[in-house]
Short mmCIF file of C-alpha atoms (C1' of nucleotides) in Angstrom, two decimals:
data_model
loop_
_atom_site.label_atom_id
_atom_site.label_comp_id
_atom_site.label_asym_id
_atom_site.label_seq_id
_atom_site.Cartn_x
_atom_site.Cartn_y
_atom_site.Cartn_z
CA UNK B 1 89.89 78.75 82.02
CA UNK B 2 86.42 78.34 81.99
CA UNK B 3 85.87 79.47 85.35
CA UNK B 4 83.74 82.63 85.95
CA UNK B 5 85.74 85.14 87.53
CA UNK B 6 88.26 84.33 84.46
CA UNK B 7 85.63 84.66 82.02
CA UNK B 8 84.54 88.14 83.36
CA UNK B 9 88.35 89.08 83.91
CA UNK B 10 88.21 87.89 79.31
CA UNK B 11 84.97 89.76 78.81
CA UNK B 12 86.22 93.04 80.74
CA UNK B 13 89.95 93.26 79.39
CA UNK B 14 88.97 92.81 75.40
CA UNK B 15 86.07 95.41 76.28
CA UNK B 16 88.65 97.51 77.35
CA UNK B 17 91.28 97.07 74.84
CA UNK B 18 88.84 97.93 72.39
CA UNK B 19 87.39 100.87 73.01
CA UNK B 20 83.54 98.62 74.02
CA UNK B 21 84.12 100.69 76.99
CA UNK B 22 85.27 104.20 77.04
CA UNK B 23 88.05 105.89 79.22
CA UNK B 24 86.60 107.33 82.27
CA UNK B 25 83.41 104.72 82.39
CA UNK B 26 82.95 103.83 85.60
CA UNK B 27 82.93 100.23 86.30
CA UNK B 28 80.11 98.78 88.40
CA UNK B 29 80.12 95.61 89.86
CA UNK B 30 76.68 94.32 89.44
CA UNK B 31 76.13 96.26 85.89
CA UNK B 32 79.51 93.99 84.93
CA UNK B 33 77.92 91.31 87.19
CA UNK B 34 74.81 91.23 84.32
CA UNK B 35 77.26 91.75 81.57
CA UNK B 36 79.25 88.84 82.09
CA UNK B 37 76.21 86.40 83.54
CA UNK B 38 77.64 85.83 87.27
CA UNK B 39 77.68 87.19 90.46
CA UNK B 40 79.52 90.08 92.13
CA UNK B 41 82.23 87.55 93.30
CA UNK B 42 83.79 86.85 90.44
CA UNK B 43 83.33 90.19 88.96
CA UNK B 44 85.49 91.51 91.73
CA UNK B 45 88.16 89.18 91.62
CA UNK B 46 88.56 90.12 87.83
CA UNK B 47 88.54 93.71 89.03
CA UNK B 48 91.46 93.06 91.19
CA UNK B 49 93.31 91.23 88.50
CA UNK B 50 92.75 94.19 86.25
CA UNK B 51 93.56 96.83 88.54
CA UNK B 52 97.01 94.99 89.23
CA UNK B 53 97.85 95.53 85.61
CA UNK B 54 96.90 99.27 85.26
CA UNK B 55 94.01 98.55 83.53
CA UNK B 56 91.26 99.93 84.84
CA UNK B 57 91.93 102.54 88.28
CA UNK B 58 90.47 103.45 91.74
CA UNK B 59 89.93 106.07 93.35
CA UNK B 60 90.52 106.51 96.94
CA UNK B 61 87.46 105.60 98.07
CA UNK B 62 87.52 102.52 96.33
CA UNK B 63 85.06 103.28 93.02
CA UNK B 64 86.21 101.41 89.70
CA UNK B 65 86.93 103.66 86.21
CA UNK B 66 88.73 102.81 82.80
CA UNK B 67 91.78 104.95 82.82
CA UNK B 68 93.00 106.98 80.08
CA UNK B 69 96.59 108.17 79.25
CA UNK B 70 98.05 111.61 78.38
CA UNK B 71 100.83 112.44 75.68
CA UNK B 72 103.18 112.24 79.03
CA UNK B 73 102.22 108.98 80.26
CA UNK B 74 102.58 107.33 76.57
CA UNK B 75 105.98 108.51 76.23
CA UNK B 76 106.45 107.10 79.78
CA UNK B 77 105.38 103.73 78.52
CA UNK B 78 107.16 103.59 76.14
CA UNK B 79 110.93 104.46 77.49
CA UNK B 80 109.86 101.71 79.72
CA UNK B 81 108.84 99.48 77.86
CA UNK B 82 112.43 99.80 75.92
CA UNK B 83 113.89 99.79 79.10
CA UNK B 84 112.19 96.34 79.83
CA UNK B 85 112.07 94.80 76.73
CA UNK B 86 115.52 95.45 75.70
CA UNK B 87 116.98 94.11 79.11
CA UNK B 88 114.18 90.71 78.36
CA UNK B 89 116.36 90.62 74.69
CA UNK B 90 119.73 90.28 76.55
CA UNK B 91 118.77 88.24 79.06
CA UNK B 92 116.07 85.58 76.05
CA UNK B 93 119.34 85.91 73.94
CA UNK B 94 122.13 83.98 76.51
CA UNK B 95 119.01 81.40 78.04
CA UNK B 96 116.90 80.98 74.55
CA UNK B 97 116.49 77.09 73.81
CA UNK B 98 116.57 75.77 70.00
CA UNK B 99 113.10 75.03 69.75
CA UNK B 100 111.94 78.34 71.03
CA UNK B 101 114.43 80.05 67.68
CA UNK B 102 112.44 78.59 65.76
CA UNK B 103 109.22 79.35 67.27
CA UNK B 104 111.06 83.21 66.87
CA UNK B 105 111.42 82.30 62.91
CA UNK B 106 107.99 81.24 62.15
CA UNK B 107 105.78 83.90 63.92
CA UNK B 108 108.48 86.41 61.46
CA UNK B 109 107.79 84.17 58.41
CA UNK B 110 103.71 85.21 58.70
CA UNK B 111 104.71 88.76 59.25
CA UNK B 112 106.73 88.35 55.99
CA UNK B 113 103.44 86.68 54.50
CA UNK B 114 100.88 89.39 56.25
CA UNK B 115 103.33 92.03 55.05
CA UNK B 116 103.62 90.93 51.08
CA UNK B 117 101.21 87.81 50.65
CA UNK B 118 98.82 89.36 48.97
CA UNK B 119 98.09 92.70 47.41
CA UNK B 120 96.87 94.56 50.78
CA UNK B 121 98.17 94.59 54.05
CA UNK B 122 97.04 92.07 56.67
CA UNK B 123 97.08 94.35 59.27
CA UNK B 124 95.32 91.82 61.57
CA UNK B 125 97.40 88.95 61.15
CA UNK B 126 100.61 91.49 61.70
CA UNK B 127 99.64 92.40 64.57
CA UNK B 128 99.32 89.11 66.31
CA UNK B 129 101.97 87.33 64.78
CA UNK B 130 103.94 90.29 66.32
CA UNK B 131 102.84 90.22 69.38
CA UNK B 132 103.67 86.45 69.83
CA UNK B 133 106.77 87.49 68.69
CA UNK B 134 107.77 89.15 71.62
CA UNK B 135 106.36 86.99 73.98
CA UNK B 136 107.82 84.14 72.76
CA UNK B 137 111.03 86.25 73.50
CA UNK B 138 109.82 87.41 77.28
CA UNK B 139 109.14 83.77 77.77
CA UNK B 140 112.58 83.14 77.10
CA UNK B 141 114.19 85.46 79.44
CA UNK B 142 112.46 82.88 81.64
CA UNK B 143 112.04 85.50 84.48
CA UNK B 144 108.64 86.12 85.46
CA UNK B 145 109.10 89.29 87.02
CA UNK B 146 110.01 90.64 83.69
CA UNK B 147 106.93 89.29 82.47
CA UNK B 148 104.29 90.68 85.07
CA UNK B 149 106.30 94.57 84.64
CA UNK B 150 105.55 93.89 80.65
CA UNK B 151 101.83 93.53 81.07
CA UNK B 152 101.69 96.62 83.50
CA UNK B 153 102.81 98.49 80.35
CA UNK B 154 99.71 98.45 78.30
CA UNK B 155 100.29 99.07 75.19
CA UNK B 156 97.73 96.14 73.52
CA UNK B 157 95.45 99.17 72.05
CA UNK B 158 98.91 101.49 71.00
CA UNK B 159 100.17 98.71 69.02
CA UNK B 160 97.13 98.02 67.12
CA UNK B 161 96.55 101.79 65.82
CA UNK B 162 100.62 101.24 65.08
CA UNK B 163 100.39 98.77 63.45
CA UNK B 164 98.16 99.93 61.00
CA UNK B 165 99.39 103.59 60.09
CA UNK B 166 103.27 102.22 59.76
CA UNK B 167 103.92 102.32 55.87
CA UNK B 168 104.72 99.37 54.83
CA UNK B 169 108.56 99.99 54.25
CA UNK B 170 108.50 100.69 58.02
CA UNK B 171 106.58 97.33 58.72
CA UNK B 172 109.54 95.62 56.56
CA UNK B 173 112.23 97.62 58.80
CA UNK B 174 110.83 95.84 61.62
CA UNK B 175 110.52 92.19 60.22
CA UNK B 176 113.78 92.95 59.74
CA UNK B 177 114.64 93.59 63.24
CA UNK B 178 113.10 90.77 64.44
CA UNK B 179 115.74 88.69 61.91
CA UNK B 180 118.09 90.57 63.03
CA UNK B 181 117.02 89.56 66.92
CA UNK B 182 116.81 85.76 65.31
CA UNK B 183 120.81 85.79 64.21
CA UNK B 184 121.65 87.62 67.94
CA UNK B 185 119.78 84.66 69.71
CA UNK B 186 121.63 82.47 67.36
CA UNK B 187 124.52 83.80 68.24
CA UNK B 188 124.21 84.20 72.23
CA UNK B 189 125.01 88.15 71.95
CA UNK B 190 122.77 89.58 74.64
CA UNK B 191 124.32 93.22 74.01
CA UNK B 192 123.33 92.83 70.55
CA UNK B 193 119.67 91.56 71.27
CA UNK B 194 119.47 94.44 73.66
CA UNK B 195 120.22 97.35 71.15
CA UNK B 196 118.39 95.96 68.98
CA UNK B 197 115.43 95.80 70.51
CA UNK B 198 115.91 99.16 72.02
CA UNK B 199 116.28 100.49 68.44
CA UNK B 200 113.09 98.59 67.63
CA UNK B 201 111.29 100.04 70.45
CA UNK B 202 112.09 103.65 70.24
CA UNK B 203 110.93 103.84 66.82
CA UNK B 204 107.42 102.33 67.34
CA UNK B 205 107.60 105.07 69.72
CA UNK B 206 107.89 107.88 67.44
CA UNK B 207 105.83 106.54 64.35
CA UNK B 208 102.63 106.60 67.61
CA UNK B 209 103.84 109.96 68.41
CA UNK B 210 103.49 110.84 64.86
CA UNK B 211 100.46 109.04 64.53
CA UNK B 212 98.48 110.37 67.62
CA UNK B 213 99.48 114.11 66.20
CA UNK B 214 97.89 113.24 62.56
CA UNK B 215 94.56 112.25 64.26
CA UNK B 216 93.94 115.74 65.37
CA UNK B 217 93.07 114.50 69.23
CA UNK B 218 88.96 116.08 69.42
CA UNK B 219 89.05 118.65 71.76
CA UNK B 220 86.37 117.05 74.14
CA UNK B 221 87.26 118.46 77.64
CA UNK B 222 85.86 116.47 80.88
CA UNK B 223 83.04 118.48 82.44
CA UNK B 224 84.34 120.18 85.10
CA UNK B 225 81.88 120.93 87.67
CA UNK B 226 83.56 124.42 88.17
CA UNK B 227 85.57 123.46 91.81
CA UNK B 228 82.09 122.52 93.81
CA UNK B 229 82.18 122.45 97.47
CA UNK B 230 85.13 120.58 99.30
CA UNK B 231 84.04 117.68 101.10
CA UNK B 232 87.52 116.96 101.18
CA UNK B 233 86.06 112.80 100.49
CA UNK B 234 84.90 113.79 96.60
CA UNK B 235 86.49 110.82 94.69
CA UNK B 236 88.96 112.20 92.37
CA UNK B 237 89.80 110.10 89.15
CA UNK B 238 92.85 111.04 86.71
CA UNK B 239 92.08 113.43 84.02
CA UNK B 240 93.93 114.10 80.52
CA UNK B 241 95.88 117.16 81.05
CA UNK O 1 92.42 101.36 105.38
CA UNK O 2 90.28 100.16 108.37
CA UNK O 3 89.54 97.45 106.32
CA UNK O 4 89.37 93.68 107.12
CA UNK O 5 91.06 93.22 103.49
CA UNK O 6 93.58 95.31 104.80
CA UNK O 7 93.69 94.45 107.55
CA UNK O 8 94.02 90.85 106.62
CA UNK O 9 96.61 92.27 103.66
CA UNK O 10 99.15 93.65 106.09
CA UNK O 11 98.96 90.76 108.59
CA UNK O 12 99.92 88.71 105.99
CA UNK O 13 102.43 90.86 104.43
CA UNK O 14 104.31 91.10 107.46
CA UNK O 15 104.29 87.91 108.23
CA UNK O 16 106.07 86.24 105.03
CA UNK O 17 108.39 89.22 104.72
CA UNK O 18 109.24 88.63 108.80
CA UNK O 19 109.64 85.10 108.17
CA UNK O 20 107.48 84.74 110.16
CA UNK O 21 105.23 82.27 107.12
CA UNK O 22 108.07 80.01 105.91
CA UNK O 23 109.15 80.17 102.30
CA UNK O 24 107.06 76.72 100.67
CA UNK O 25 104.31 77.47 103.34
CA UNK O 26 101.33 76.54 101.88
CA UNK O 27 98.29 79.73 102.47
CA UNK O 28 95.00 77.89 103.47
CA UNK O 29 91.98 80.70 103.02
CA UNK O 30 90.32 79.34 106.30
CA UNK O 31 93.07 79.49 108.19
CA UNK O 32 94.48 83.09 107.09
CA UNK O 33 90.77 84.02 108.42
CA UNK O 34 90.82 82.63 111.77
CA UNK O 35 94.56 83.66 111.86
CA UNK O 36 92.95 87.68 111.07
CA UNK O 37 89.69 87.22 112.59
CA UNK O 38 87.69 88.10 109.09
CA UNK O 39 86.21 85.65 106.94
CA UNK O 40 87.25 84.31 103.79
CA UNK O 41 85.55 86.89 101.43
CA UNK O 42 88.65 89.70 102.78
CA UNK O 43 91.29 87.25 102.66
CA UNK O 44 90.81 86.07 99.25
CA UNK O 45 91.10 90.12 98.31
CA UNK O 46 94.43 89.98 100.19
CA UNK O 47 95.98 87.07 98.27
CA UNK O 48 94.96 89.03 95.31
CA UNK O 49 97.18 91.30 95.67
CA UNK O 50 99.84 89.72 97.58
CA UNK O 51 99.94 87.84 94.21
CA UNK O 52 100.14 90.97 92.07
CA UNK O 53 103.29 92.20 93.89
CA UNK O 54 105.23 87.84 93.42
CA UNK O 55 104.73 87.82 97.11
CA UNK O 56 102.54 84.79 97.24
CA UNK O 57 102.83 82.13 94.56
CA UNK O 58 99.55 80.17 93.34
CA UNK O 59 99.81 76.67 91.83
CA UNK O 60 97.75 76.28 88.76
CA UNK O 61 95.50 74.60 90.29
CA UNK O 62 95.33 77.84 92.62
CA UNK O 63 97.09 76.61 95.78
CA UNK O 64 98.42 79.85 97.46
CA UNK O 65 102.10 79.39 99.16
CA UNK O 66 104.95 81.28 100.12
CA UNK O 67 107.64 81.79 97.54
CA UNK O 68 111.26 81.60 98.21
CA UNK O 69 114.68 82.92 95.85
CA UNK O 70 116.94 80.77 94.30
CA UNK O 71 120.45 82.75 94.27
CA UNK O 72 119.93 83.53 90.42
CA UNK O 73 116.43 84.94 90.74
CA UNK O 74 118.48 87.20 93.50
CA UNK O 75 120.72 88.02 91.22
CA UNK O 76 117.42 89.22 88.82
CA UNK O 77 116.05 91.66 91.50
CA UNK O 78 118.88 93.59 91.60
CA UNK O 79 119.43 93.97 88.44
CA UNK O 80 116.10 94.74 87.59
CA UNK O 81 116.14 97.63 90.82
CA UNK O 82 119.33 98.97 89.30
CA UNK O 83 117.77 99.52 86.38
CA UNK O 84 114.48 100.65 87.49
CA UNK O 85 115.48 102.58 90.21
CA UNK O 86 117.95 104.44 88.26
CA UNK O 87 115.39 105.12 85.94
CA UNK O 88 113.69 106.38 88.24
CA UNK O 89 116.27 108.22 90.14
CA UNK O 90 116.77 110.68 86.90
CA UNK O 91 112.95 111.54 86.36
CA UNK O 92 112.84 112.48 89.99
CA UNK O 93 115.72 114.61 89.52
CA UNK O 94 114.00 116.44 86.83
CA UNK O 95 110.80 116.63 88.05
CA UNK O 96 111.22 116.36 92.21
CA UNK O 97 110.29 119.87 93.81
CA UNK O 98 111.89 121.60 97.08
CA UNK O 99 109.87 120.55 99.28
CA UNK O 100 110.87 116.86 98.64
CA UNK O 101 114.67 117.75 98.45
CA UNK O 102 114.05 118.79 102.18
CA UNK O 103 112.35 115.18 103.15
CA UNK O 104 115.24 113.65 101.77
CA UNK O 105 117.64 115.65 103.43
CA UNK O 106 115.79 114.85 106.54
CA UNK O 107 115.98 111.16 106.16
CA UNK O 108 119.53 111.33 105.48
CA UNK O 109 119.96 113.67 108.70
CA UNK O 110 118.49 110.34 109.98
CA UNK O 111 120.49 107.90 108.28
CA UNK O 112 123.86 109.69 109.75
CA UNK O 113 122.48 109.57 113.39
CA UNK O 114 121.89 105.45 113.19
CA UNK O 115 125.22 105.47 112.24
CA UNK O 116 127.19 107.63 114.34
CA UNK O 117 124.71 109.24 117.31
CA UNK O 118 125.67 106.20 119.90
CA UNK O 119 128.03 103.72 120.27
CA UNK O 120 126.24 100.72 119.02
CA UNK O 121 124.81 100.97 115.41
CA UNK O 122 120.43 101.52 115.21
CA UNK O 123 119.72 98.75 112.64
CA UNK O 124 116.37 99.91 112.81
CA UNK O 125 117.04 103.29 112.21
CA UNK O 126 118.88 102.82 109.21
CA UNK O 127 116.26 100.52 107.74
CA UNK O 128 113.99 102.89 108.21
CA UNK O 129 115.12 105.85 106.86
CA UNK O 130 116.37 104.07 103.66
CA UNK O 131 113.09 102.62 102.81
CA UNK O 132 111.99 106.47 103.36
CA UNK O 133 114.39 107.99 101.50
CA UNK O 134 114.23 106.09 98.04
CA UNK O 135 110.34 105.39 98.72
CA UNK O 136 110.36 109.93 98.35
CA UNK O 137 112.32 109.51 95.59
CA UNK O 138 109.88 107.32 93.67
CA UNK O 139 107.64 109.59 94.62
CA UNK O 140 109.38 112.39 93.23
CA UNK O 141 109.32 110.34 89.72
CA UNK O 142 105.63 110.44 89.59
CA UNK O 143 104.90 107.28 87.70
CA UNK O 144 102.56 105.18 89.31
CA UNK O 145 103.66 102.70 87.27
CA UNK O 146 107.20 102.56 88.49
CA UNK O 147 105.99 102.73 91.47
CA UNK O 148 103.84 99.05 91.24
CA UNK O 149 106.77 97.93 89.09
CA UNK O 150 108.80 98.49 91.99
CA UNK O 151 106.47 96.69 94.21
CA UNK O 152 107.18 93.98 92.15
CA UNK O 153 110.91 93.76 93.32
CA UNK O 154 110.11 92.33 96.69
CA UNK O 155 113.47 93.13 98.25
CA UNK O 156 112.65 93.92 101.93
CA UNK O 157 113.28 91.27 102.61
CA UNK O 158 116.89 91.13 101.58
CA UNK O 159 117.67 94.64 102.55
CA UNK O 160 116.79 94.05 106.05
CA UNK O 161 120.20 91.33 105.92
CA UNK O 162 122.38 93.56 104.55
CA UNK O 163 121.56 96.76 106.79
CA UNK O 164 123.16 94.32 109.31
CA UNK O 165 126.22 92.95 107.93
CA UNK O 166 127.47 96.32 106.14
CA UNK O 167 130.18 97.93 108.02
CA UNK O 168 130.04 101.18 109.33
CA UNK O 169 132.23 101.50 106.65
CA UNK O 170 129.44 100.68 103.77
CA UNK O 171 127.00 102.20 105.49
CA UNK O 172 128.51 105.90 104.78
CA UNK O 173 129.65 105.19 101.92
CA UNK O 174 125.51 104.81 101.76
CA UNK O 175 124.74 108.03 103.68
CA UNK O 176 127.65 109.48 100.98
CA UNK O 177 125.41 108.17 97.95
CA UNK O 178 122.23 109.98 99.16
CA UNK O 179 123.91 113.06 99.85
CA UNK O 180 125.09 113.39 95.77
CA UNK O 181 121.67 112.32 95.25
CA UNK O 182 120.49 115.12 96.76
CA UNK O 183 122.95 117.31 94.82
CA UNK O 184 122.15 115.75 91.80
CA UNK O 185 118.32 116.85 92.37
CA UNK O 186 119.14 120.23 93.04
CA UNK O 187 121.10 120.56 90.38
CA UNK O 188 117.78 118.68 88.06
CA UNK O 189 120.87 116.53 86.49
CA UNK O 190 118.91 113.34 85.40
CA UNK O 191 122.43 111.49 84.28
CA UNK O 192 123.63 112.09 87.36
CA UNK O 193 121.21 110.75 89.52
CA UNK O 194 120.83 107.66 87.41
CA UNK O 195 124.29 107.09 87.82
CA UNK O 196 124.99 107.26 91.43
CA UNK O 197 121.59 105.16 91.88
CA UNK O 198 122.55 102.53 89.37
CA UNK O 199 126.17 102.53 91.80
CA UNK O 200 123.89 102.07 94.62
CA UNK O 201 122.22 99.63 93.86
CA UNK O 202 124.71 97.16 92.35
CA UNK O 203 127.08 97.61 95.30
CA UNK O 204 124.41 96.97 97.94
CA UNK O 205 124.10 93.49 95.83
CA UNK O 206 127.28 92.35 96.21
CA UNK O 207 127.34 92.90 99.87
CA UNK O 208 124.39 90.86 100.33
CA UNK O 209 126.01 88.17 97.80
CA UNK O 210 128.94 87.95 100.47
CA UNK O 211 126.31 87.68 103.10
CA UNK O 212 124.57 85.10 101.42
CA UNK O 213 127.94 83.79 100.65
CA UNK O 214 129.11 84.31 104.53
CA UNK O 215 126.20 82.27 106.12
CA UNK O 216 126.47 78.59 105.14
CA UNK O 217 123.04 78.19 103.78
CA UNK O 218 121.92 75.22 105.60
CA UNK O 219 121.15 72.58 103.12
CA UNK O 220 117.39 71.77 104.15
CA UNK O 221 116.53 69.83 100.75
CA UNK O 222 112.94 69.59 99.99
CA UNK O 223 111.05 66.62 100.17
CA UNK O 224 111.25 65.33 96.88
CA UNK O 225 108.79 62.48 96.54
CA UNK O 226 110.28 60.98 94.12
CA UNK O 227 108.57 61.65 90.68
CA UNK O 228 105.91 59.69 91.71
CA UNK O 229 102.53 58.65 89.72
CA UNK O 230 102.05 61.23 87.20
CA UNK O 231 98.30 62.37 87.17
CA UNK O 232 99.73 64.97 85.26
CA UNK O 233 97.26 67.81 86.84
CA UNK O 234 99.71 67.81 89.99
CA UNK O 235 100.35 71.34 91.71
CA UNK O 236 104.14 71.87 90.92
CA UNK O 237 105.75 74.82 93.15
CA UNK O 238 108.76 76.31 92.52
CA UNK O 239 111.37 74.95 93.69
CA UNK O 240 115.25 76.45 94.90
CA UNK O 241 117.69 74.53 92.43
"C1'" DC F 1 73.28 133.73 95.27
"C1'" DG F 2 76.68 130.88 98.01
"C1'" DC F 3 77.75 128.24 101.65
"C1'" DC F 4 76.67 124.00 104.69
"C1'" DC F 5 74.34 120.02 106.55
"C1'" DC F 6 71.97 115.98 106.07
"C1'" DC F 7 69.40 112.11 103.91
"C1'" DG F 8 68.01 108.92 100.62
"C1'" DG F 9 69.71 106.21 96.87
"C1'" DA F 10 73.45 104.06 94.82
"C1'" DC F 11 77.57 101.41 95.21
"C1'" DT F 12 81.09 98.41 97.57
"C1'" DG F 13 82.45 95.50 101.73
"C1'" DT F 14 81.81 91.05 104.04
"C1'" DA F 15 79.88 86.87 106.26
"C1'" DC F 16 78.03 82.73 105.12
"C1'" DA F 17 75.93 78.68 102.71
"C1'" DC F 18 76.39 75.36 99.50
"C1'" DA F 19 79.05 73.34 94.54
"C1'" DA F 20 82.96 72.02 92.36
"C1'" DA F 21 87.53 71.18 92.14
"C1'" DC F 22 92.19 69.07 93.81
"C1'" DT F 23 95.53 65.75 96.35
"C1'" DG F 24 96.96 61.62 98.67
"C1'" DG F 25 96.06 57.20 99.89
"C1'" DA F 26 93.78 52.60 99.53
"C1'" DG F 27 93.17 48.99 96.98
"C1'" DA F 28 92.97 46.27 92.40
"C1'" DC F 29 95.11 44.94 88.73
"C1'" DC F 30 99.01 43.61 86.05
"C1'" DG P 1 106.73 45.95 92.96
"C1'" DG P 2 104.49 49.04 89.64
"C1'" DT P 3 101.15 51.61 88.18
"C1'" DC P 4 96.79 52.68 87.22
"C1'" DT P 5 92.15 54.22 89.48
"C1'" DC P 6 88.99 55.68 92.83
"C1'" DC P 7 87.42 57.97 96.68
"C1'" DA P 8 85.96 61.10 100.94
"C1'" DG P 9 88.77 65.08 103.31
"C1'" DT P 10 90.40 69.20 102.25
"C1'" DT P 11 90.49 73.20 100.26
"C1'" DT P 12 89.23 77.10 96.75
"C1'" DG P 13 84.87 78.99 93.71
"C1'" DT P 14 80.51 81.29 93.47
"C1'" DG P 15 75.77 83.13 94.63
"C1'" DT P 16 73.00 85.64 98.01
"C1'" DA P 17 71.68 88.42 101.81
"C1'" DC P 18 72.81 91.89 104.46
"C1'" DA P 19 75.79 95.97 106.53
"C1'" DG P 20 78.79 100.16 105.68
"C1'" DT P 21 80.32 104.00 102.94
"C1'" DC P 22 79.96 107.37 99.51
"C1'" DC P 23 77.78 110.43 96.66
"C1'" DG P 24 74.79 114.11 94.66
"C1'" DG P 25 70.83 116.87 95.17
"C1'" DG P 26 68.11 119.77 98.44
"C1'" DG P 27 66.61 122.54 101.81
"C1'" DG P 28 68.00 125.95 105.44
"C1'" DC P 29 70.47 129.86 106.38
"C1'" DG P 30 73.75 134.19 105.99
#
DNA sequence: CGCCCCCGGACTGTACACAAACTGGAGACC
DNA sequence: GGTCTCCAGTTTGTGTACAGTCCGGGGGCG
């Protein structure tokens, strides 16, 4: 994992998810090369991987941009996530090992601590252990395809927002869901696991939705050069509707 | 599409799906470069893309192989395909345009012709138009993510086998499903479309299953060098169970 | 004005050379 | 015989030079 292309991948990914690289930004290979301190070759590698995960978008003329997501896409993302993660939970319930169940419990205990451990909510810890919990479950589903598909469903950043704006009751509910998932795994009851997970994610969607409405989106409309000359080869990049 | 890396991508992909590159084969960049008449750079590009689509598999030490699929994986593939394509059909029913519906009908007419047009079944034509039909529907779902996810679900080769071993009645049934899908689209009835597609694909799975049993898999076991020295860094490639 | 064409600068694609890492086997040692 | 170590050949990773393509603006023309 110390290859230049891995370093570049991590650096760029991190910057996109954290917002350091704003949506609509064009990613130029040479710039990134300088940023990461490597040559263009590993950068190209990293960009290919990010493209496969839909964390960057390429135009028809091979220019690369940081995408942004419309409300419609957010809905689609959560629907797919519910579909896939509940399927993964069902598979996991049938295949999970005792050791993995213990790991799940450990992470969920940490989540509990993050909520009630101190006076103030430890959002960072919550997010981290929440992510791990879901990852372990995905791993237990023993399907590489599901794992790859999930990585197509970008939501780290959205998740981050969600965790911050949940109230304590909401977070506790989330913790309780996880506990029930552990029970379902113990019982090897796939359908139980599936329905818990489906419910868990749909709820998260609606919380996110609330958040998104709450923070009046600054109507910073993309500068739209009024349909200038049609040379037919102008690169189009997806704009938020 | 005339870039060297696109040519390489197409060539390698075609050879894998057609079986010209057998499962377990190691793909060496230099060999492929010679095969495609380009340098290693575009080959590396192509391999990255194929890897993202799970059409090749890399070991932990960056060696690239043609994968093969166990019965368990085939089941997983069809389950996911049913999940995703029925979701896509539901989305499509709500969004499809009149022009797209016409295209669907055109392809389905061709399918009809392939089945009954001449004395002998035109398997090639059937497979082609069947693929197009499904692609149009997927396109109509207007979700890039669904399209990318579907490409993770390799099944062209399996599909090929399926079409050959369907009997005429089965193929007609498939044609009738497509007709009903068009009706559901016209009616904008998402749930109807979903259930047709789910049924359509599950049936295909069981036909494939029958085929796979029929043709006694030649028990050509992978040479397993009896667990020799454990240097710990030996590349492991997934073997068929 | 508004449209079109053309061109220089900017960005991506490809080849190739060299560096780093992995593989499989030969030989030392118990 | 079994296991470990080391090494030469093989394969992949990276830097760099140059070729090809695209973008956006300036000037000609209606």
